[in-house]
mmCIF file of C-alpha atoms and ligand atoms in Angstrom:
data_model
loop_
_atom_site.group_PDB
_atom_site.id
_atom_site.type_symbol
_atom_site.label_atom_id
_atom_site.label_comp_id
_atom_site.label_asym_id
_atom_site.label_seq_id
_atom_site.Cartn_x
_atom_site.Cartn_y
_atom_site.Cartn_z
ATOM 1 C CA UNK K 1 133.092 113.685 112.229
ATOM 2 C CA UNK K 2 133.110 110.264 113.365
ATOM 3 C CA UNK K 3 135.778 107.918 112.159
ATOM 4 C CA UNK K 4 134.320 104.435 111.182
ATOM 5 C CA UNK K 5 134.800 102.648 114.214
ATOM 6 C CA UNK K 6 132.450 104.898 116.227
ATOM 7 C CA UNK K 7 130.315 104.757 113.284
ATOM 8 C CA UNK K 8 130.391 101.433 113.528
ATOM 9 C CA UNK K 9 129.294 101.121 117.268
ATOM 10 C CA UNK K 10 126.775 104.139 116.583
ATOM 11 C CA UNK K 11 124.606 102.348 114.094
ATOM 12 C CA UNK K 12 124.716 99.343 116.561
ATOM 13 C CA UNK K 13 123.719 101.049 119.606
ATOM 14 C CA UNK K 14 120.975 102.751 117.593
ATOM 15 C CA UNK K 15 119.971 99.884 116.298
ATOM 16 C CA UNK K 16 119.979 97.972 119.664
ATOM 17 C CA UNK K 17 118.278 100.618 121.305
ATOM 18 C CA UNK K 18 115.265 100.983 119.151
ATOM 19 C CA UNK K 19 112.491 99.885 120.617
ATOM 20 C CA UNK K 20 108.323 99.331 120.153
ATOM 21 C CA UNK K 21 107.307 102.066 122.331
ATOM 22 C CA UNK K 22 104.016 101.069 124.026
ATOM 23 C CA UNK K 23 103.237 104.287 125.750
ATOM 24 C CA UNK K 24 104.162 107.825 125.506
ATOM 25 C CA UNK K 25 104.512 110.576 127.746
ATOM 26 C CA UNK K 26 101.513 113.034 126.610
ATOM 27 C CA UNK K 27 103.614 116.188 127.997
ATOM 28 C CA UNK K 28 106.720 115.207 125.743
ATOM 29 C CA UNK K 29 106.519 116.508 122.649
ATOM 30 C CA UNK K 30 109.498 115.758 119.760
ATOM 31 C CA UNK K 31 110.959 118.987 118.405
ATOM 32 C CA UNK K 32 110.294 120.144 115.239
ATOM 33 C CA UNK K 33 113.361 119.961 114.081
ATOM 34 C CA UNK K 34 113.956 116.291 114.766
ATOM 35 C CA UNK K 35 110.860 115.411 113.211
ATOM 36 C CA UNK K 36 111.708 117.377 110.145
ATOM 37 C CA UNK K 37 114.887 114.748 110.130
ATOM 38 C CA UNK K 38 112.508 111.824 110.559
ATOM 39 C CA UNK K 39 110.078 113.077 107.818
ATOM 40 C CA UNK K 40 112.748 113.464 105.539
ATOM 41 C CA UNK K 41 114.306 110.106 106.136
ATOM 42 C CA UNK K 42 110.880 108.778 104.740
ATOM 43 C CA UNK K 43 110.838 111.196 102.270
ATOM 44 C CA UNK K 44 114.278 110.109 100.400
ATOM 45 C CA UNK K 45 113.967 106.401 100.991
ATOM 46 C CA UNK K 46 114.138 103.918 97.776
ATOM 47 C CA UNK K 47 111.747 102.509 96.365
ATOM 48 C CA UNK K 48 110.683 100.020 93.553
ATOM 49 C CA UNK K 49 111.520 101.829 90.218
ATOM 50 C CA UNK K 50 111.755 104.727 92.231
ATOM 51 C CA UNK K 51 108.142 105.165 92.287
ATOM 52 C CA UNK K 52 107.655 106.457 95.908
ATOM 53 C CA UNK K 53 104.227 105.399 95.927
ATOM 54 C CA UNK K 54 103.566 106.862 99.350
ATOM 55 C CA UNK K 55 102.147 109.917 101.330
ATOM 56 C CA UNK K 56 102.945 110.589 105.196
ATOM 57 C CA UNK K 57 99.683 112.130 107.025
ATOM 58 C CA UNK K 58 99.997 113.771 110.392
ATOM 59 C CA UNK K 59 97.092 113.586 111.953
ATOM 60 C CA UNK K 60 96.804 116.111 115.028
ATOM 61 C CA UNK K 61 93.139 115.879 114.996
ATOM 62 C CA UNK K 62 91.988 114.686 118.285
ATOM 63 C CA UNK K 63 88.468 114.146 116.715
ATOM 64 C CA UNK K 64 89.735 111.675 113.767
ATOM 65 C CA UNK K 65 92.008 110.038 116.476
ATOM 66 C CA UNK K 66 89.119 109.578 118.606
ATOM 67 C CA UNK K 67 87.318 107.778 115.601
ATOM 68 C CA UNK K 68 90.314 105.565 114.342
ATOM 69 C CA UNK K 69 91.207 103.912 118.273
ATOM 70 C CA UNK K 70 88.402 101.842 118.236
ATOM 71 C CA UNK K 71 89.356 100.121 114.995
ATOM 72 C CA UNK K 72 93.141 100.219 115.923
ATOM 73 C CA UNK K 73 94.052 97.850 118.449
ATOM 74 C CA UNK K 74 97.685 98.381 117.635
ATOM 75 C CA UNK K 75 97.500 102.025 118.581
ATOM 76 C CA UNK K 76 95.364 101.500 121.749
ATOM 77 C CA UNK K 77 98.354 103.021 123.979
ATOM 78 C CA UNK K 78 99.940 105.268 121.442
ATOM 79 C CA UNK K 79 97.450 107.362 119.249
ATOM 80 C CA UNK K 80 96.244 109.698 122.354
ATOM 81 C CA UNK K 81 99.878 110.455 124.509
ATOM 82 C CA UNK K 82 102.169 109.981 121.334
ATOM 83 C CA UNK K 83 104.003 113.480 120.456
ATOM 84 C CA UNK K 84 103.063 112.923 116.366
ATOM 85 C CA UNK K 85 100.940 109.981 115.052
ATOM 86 C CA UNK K 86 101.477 109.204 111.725
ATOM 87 C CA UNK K 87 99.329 107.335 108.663
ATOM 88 C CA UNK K 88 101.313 105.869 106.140
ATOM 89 C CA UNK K 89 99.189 105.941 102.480
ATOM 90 C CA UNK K 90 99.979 103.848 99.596
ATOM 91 C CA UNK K 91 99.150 105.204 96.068
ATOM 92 C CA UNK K 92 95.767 102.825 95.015
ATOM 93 C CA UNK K 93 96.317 99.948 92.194
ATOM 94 C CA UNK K 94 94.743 102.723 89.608
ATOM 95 C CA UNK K 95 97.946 104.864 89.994
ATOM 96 C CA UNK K 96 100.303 101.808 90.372
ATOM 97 C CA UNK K 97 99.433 100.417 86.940
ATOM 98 C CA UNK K 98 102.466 101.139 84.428
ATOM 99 C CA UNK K 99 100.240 102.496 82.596
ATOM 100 C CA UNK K 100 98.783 105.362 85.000
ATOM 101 C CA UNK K 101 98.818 109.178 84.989
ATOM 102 C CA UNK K 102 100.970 108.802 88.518
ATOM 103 C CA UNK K 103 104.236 106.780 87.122
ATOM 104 C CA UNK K 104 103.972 109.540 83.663
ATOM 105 C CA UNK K 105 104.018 111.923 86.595
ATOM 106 C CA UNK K 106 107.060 110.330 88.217
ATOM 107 C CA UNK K 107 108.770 109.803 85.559
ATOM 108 C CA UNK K 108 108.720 112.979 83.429
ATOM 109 C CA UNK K 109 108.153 115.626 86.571
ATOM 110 C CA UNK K 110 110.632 113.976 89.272
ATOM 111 C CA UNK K 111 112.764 111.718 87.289
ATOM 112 C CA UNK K 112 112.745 114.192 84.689
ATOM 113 C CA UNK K 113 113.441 110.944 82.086
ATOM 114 C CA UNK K 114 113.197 112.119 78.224
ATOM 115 C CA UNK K 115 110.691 109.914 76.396
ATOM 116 C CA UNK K 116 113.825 108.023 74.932
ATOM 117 C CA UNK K 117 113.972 106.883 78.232
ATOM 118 C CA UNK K 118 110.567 106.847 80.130
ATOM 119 C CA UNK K 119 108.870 104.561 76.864
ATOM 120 C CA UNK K 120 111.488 101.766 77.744
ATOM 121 C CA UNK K 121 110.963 101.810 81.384
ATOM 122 C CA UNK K 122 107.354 101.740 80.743
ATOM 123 C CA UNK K 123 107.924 98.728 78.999
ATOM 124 C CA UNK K 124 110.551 97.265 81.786
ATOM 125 C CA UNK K 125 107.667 98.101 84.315
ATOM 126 C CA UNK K 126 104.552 96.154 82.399
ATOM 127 C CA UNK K 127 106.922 93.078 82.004
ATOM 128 C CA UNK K 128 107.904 93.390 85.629
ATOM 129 C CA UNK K 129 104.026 93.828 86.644
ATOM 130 C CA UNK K 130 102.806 91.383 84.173
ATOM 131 C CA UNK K 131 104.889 88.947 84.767
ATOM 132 C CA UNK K 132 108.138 88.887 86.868
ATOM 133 C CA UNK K 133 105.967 89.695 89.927
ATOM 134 C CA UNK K 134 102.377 88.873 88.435
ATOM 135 C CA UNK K 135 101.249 92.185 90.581
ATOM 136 C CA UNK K 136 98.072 92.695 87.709
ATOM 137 C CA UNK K 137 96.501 89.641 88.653
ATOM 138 C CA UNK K 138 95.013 91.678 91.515
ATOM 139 C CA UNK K 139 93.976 95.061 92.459
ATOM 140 C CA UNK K 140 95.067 93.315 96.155
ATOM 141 C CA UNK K 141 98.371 91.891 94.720
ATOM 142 C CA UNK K 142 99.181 95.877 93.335
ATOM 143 C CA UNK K 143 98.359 96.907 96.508
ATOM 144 C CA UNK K 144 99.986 94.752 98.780
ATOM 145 C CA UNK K 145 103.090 95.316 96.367
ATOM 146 C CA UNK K 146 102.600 99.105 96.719
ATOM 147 C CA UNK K 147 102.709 98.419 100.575
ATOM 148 C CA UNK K 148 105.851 96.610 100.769
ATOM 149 C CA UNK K 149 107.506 99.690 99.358
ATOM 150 C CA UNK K 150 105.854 102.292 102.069
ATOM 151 C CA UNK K 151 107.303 100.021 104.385
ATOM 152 C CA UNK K 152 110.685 100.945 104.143
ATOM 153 C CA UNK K 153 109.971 104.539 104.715
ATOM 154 C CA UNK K 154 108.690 102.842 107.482
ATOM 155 C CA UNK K 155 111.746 101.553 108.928
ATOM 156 C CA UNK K 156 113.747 104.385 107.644
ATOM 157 C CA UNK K 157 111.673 106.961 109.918
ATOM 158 C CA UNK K 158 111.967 104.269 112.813
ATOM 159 C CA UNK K 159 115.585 103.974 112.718
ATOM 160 C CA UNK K 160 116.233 108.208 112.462
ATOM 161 C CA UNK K 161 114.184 108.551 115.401
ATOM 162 C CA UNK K 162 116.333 106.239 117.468
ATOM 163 C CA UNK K 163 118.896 107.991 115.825
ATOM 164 C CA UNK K 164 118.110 110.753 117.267
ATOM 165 C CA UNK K 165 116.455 109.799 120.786
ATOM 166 C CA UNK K 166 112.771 109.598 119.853
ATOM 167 C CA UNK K 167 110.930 106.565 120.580
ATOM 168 C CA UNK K 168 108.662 105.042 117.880
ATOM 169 C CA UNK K 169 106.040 102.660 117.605
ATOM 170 C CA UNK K 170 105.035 100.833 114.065
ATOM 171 C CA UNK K 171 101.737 99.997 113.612
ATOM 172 C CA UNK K 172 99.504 97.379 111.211
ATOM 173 C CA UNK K 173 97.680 96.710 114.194
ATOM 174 C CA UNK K 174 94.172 98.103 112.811
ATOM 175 C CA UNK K 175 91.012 96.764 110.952
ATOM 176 C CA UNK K 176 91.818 98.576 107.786
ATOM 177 C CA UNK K 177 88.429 98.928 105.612
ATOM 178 C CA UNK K 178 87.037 100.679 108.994
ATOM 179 C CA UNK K 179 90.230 102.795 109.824
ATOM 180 C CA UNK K 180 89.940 103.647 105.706
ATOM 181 C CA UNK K 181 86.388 104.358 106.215
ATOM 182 C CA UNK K 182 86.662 106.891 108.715
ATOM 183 C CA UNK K 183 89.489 108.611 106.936
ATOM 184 C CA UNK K 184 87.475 109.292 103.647
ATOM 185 C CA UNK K 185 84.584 110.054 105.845
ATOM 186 C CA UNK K 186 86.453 112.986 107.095
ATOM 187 C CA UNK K 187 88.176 114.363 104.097
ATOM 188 C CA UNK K 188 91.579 112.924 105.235
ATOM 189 C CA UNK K 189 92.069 110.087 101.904
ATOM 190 C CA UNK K 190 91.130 109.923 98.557
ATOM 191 C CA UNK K 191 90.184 106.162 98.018
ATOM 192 C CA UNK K 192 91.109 106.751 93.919
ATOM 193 C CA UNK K 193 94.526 107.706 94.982
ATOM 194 C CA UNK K 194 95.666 105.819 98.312
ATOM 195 C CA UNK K 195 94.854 103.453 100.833
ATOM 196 C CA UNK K 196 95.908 102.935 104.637
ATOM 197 C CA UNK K 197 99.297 101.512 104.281
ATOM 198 C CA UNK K 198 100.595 101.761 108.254
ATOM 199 C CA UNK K 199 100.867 103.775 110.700
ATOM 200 C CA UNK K 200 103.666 105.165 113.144
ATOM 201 C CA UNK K 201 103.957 107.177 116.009
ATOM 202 C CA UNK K 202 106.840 109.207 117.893
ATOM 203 C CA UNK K 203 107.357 110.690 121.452
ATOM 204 C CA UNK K 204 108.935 109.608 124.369
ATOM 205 C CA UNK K 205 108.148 106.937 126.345
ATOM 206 C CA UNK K 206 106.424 106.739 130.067
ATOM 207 C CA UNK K 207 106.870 103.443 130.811
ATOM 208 C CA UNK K 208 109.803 100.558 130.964
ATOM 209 C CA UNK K 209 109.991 98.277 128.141
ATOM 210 C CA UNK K 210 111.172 94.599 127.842
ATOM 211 C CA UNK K 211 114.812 93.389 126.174
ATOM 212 C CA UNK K 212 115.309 93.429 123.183
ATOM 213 C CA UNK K 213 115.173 89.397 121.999
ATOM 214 C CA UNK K 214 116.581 88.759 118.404
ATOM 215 C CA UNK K 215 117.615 85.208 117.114
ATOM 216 C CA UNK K 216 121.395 85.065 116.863
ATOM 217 C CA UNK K 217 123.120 85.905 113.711
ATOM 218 C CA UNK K 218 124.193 81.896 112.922
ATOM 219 C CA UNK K 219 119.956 81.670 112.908
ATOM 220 C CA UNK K 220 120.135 84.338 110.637
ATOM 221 C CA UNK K 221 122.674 84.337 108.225
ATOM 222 C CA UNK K 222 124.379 81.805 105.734
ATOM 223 C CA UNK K 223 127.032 82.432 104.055
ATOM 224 C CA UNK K 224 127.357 80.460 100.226
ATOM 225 C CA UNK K 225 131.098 80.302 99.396
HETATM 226 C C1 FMN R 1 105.064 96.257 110.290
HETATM 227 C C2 FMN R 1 104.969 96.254 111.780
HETATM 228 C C3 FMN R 1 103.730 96.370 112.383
HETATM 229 C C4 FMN R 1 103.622 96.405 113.773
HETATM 230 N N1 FMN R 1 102.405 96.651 114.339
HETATM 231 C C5 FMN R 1 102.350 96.925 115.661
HETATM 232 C C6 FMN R 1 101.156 97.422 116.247
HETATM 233 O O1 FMN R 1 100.133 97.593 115.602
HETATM 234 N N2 FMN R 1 101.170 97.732 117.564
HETATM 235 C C7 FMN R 1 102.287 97.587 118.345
HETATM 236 O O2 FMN R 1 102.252 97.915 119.521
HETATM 237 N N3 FMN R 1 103.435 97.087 117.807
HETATM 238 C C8 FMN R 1 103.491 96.785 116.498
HETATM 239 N N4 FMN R 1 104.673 96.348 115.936
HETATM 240 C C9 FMN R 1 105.857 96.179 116.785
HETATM 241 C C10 FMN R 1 106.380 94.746 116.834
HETATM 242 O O3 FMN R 1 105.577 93.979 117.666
HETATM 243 C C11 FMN R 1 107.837 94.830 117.310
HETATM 244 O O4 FMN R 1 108.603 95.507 116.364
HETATM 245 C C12 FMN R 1 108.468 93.464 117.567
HETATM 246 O O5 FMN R 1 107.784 92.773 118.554
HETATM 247 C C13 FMN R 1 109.942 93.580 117.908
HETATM 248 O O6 FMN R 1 110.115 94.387 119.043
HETATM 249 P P1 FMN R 1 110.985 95.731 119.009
HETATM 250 O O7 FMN R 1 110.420 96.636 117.919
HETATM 251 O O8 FMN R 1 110.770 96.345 120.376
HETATM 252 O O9 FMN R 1 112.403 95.380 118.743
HETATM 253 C C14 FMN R 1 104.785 96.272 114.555
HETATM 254 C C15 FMN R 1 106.015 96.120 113.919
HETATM 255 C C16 FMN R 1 106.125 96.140 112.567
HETATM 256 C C17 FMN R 1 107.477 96.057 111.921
#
């Protein structure tokens, strides 16, 4: 075990050391069992409500990769030589509603909440939708909302992998009605149920990579006494 000093400088270096990887090594492939870890940290990451409006595709069809590059700048130099290319779905505005057969799903099936419970969360979500967040003006305000939360599964899975050694790449670098278009072309998405959230890839690098450049914490924080 590590004590919490060398915890301490662990999450830093990992943290320092993950990068944007913008090319991978096509003969490097991430082992199973370290992808497992990085699935999983998207798997149990929060989420709004606890909703976990997401679903992690991972595509190893060369064909469908072929047909997504030209609409995904962003993955130019990492959907062919990346070890595992990943799509990122969120759940569509018709299962976001707090009124949809999804969130009953969630919330009786995984939260196992009794109706004594799940009625006034119901209610807690409509006023939150309504009109805390005003995410029902829109099927595009749901959606983007639904996104935000797919995006730290995101980061979760980015972090593990640099946890653990694997370079990553995150990606919103695509035209997404096209990429979507191809995907429910080929079977992959259900446009009823999700859309094209992001997109991330994992392998190991073939090329150097710039510094890191961050503003300096004084930029970043203030502190309110
Ligand atoms: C949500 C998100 C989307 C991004 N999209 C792309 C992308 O499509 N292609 C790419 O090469 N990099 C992409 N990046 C990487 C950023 O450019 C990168 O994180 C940033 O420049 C900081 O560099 P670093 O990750 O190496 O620290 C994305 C990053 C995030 C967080």
């Amino acid at each position: 075990m590590m004590d919490q000093k060398e915890m301490r400088d662990f999450i830093l270096k990992t943290f320092h050391t993950r990068y944007t990887c913008k090319g991978y090594d096509p003969e490097k492939r991430v082992a199973d069992e370290d992808f497992n870890v990085i699935m999983e940290a998207g798997r149990l990451s929060p989420s709004s409500m606890g909703l976990e409006p997401w679903k992690f595709i991972l595509l190893n069809n060369k064909e469908i990769k072929k047909k997504i590059k030209p609409f995904a700048w962003g993955a130019e130099k990492s959907i062919e030589g990346a070890s595992h290319f990943v799509l990122i779905l969120a759940r569509s505005p018709e299962d976001m509603r707090y009124d949809s057969k999804y969130i009953e799903y969630i919330q009786k099936n995984v939260q196992q909440f009794s109706d004594e419970l799940r009625i006034p969360k119901r209610e807690k979500c409509r006023s939150f939708q309504t009109s805390d967040f005003r995410l029902l003006e829109s099927d595009r305000a749901l959606f983007d909302w639904t996104c935000k939360q797919t995006y730290i599964a995101l980061a979760n899975m980015l972090t593990t992998a640099a946890m653990l050694g694997v370079d990553s790449t995150p990606m919103e670098g695509f035209d997404r009605d096209k990429v979507e278009s191809v995907l429910i072309e080929e079977g992959v998405i259900d446009p009823k149920h999700f859309g094209l959230s992001c997109m991330a890839a994992f392998g190991y690098t073939n090329r150097d990579h710039r510094p890191k450049t961050r503003r300096c914490m004084e930029e970043v924080l203030k502190v309110i006494e």
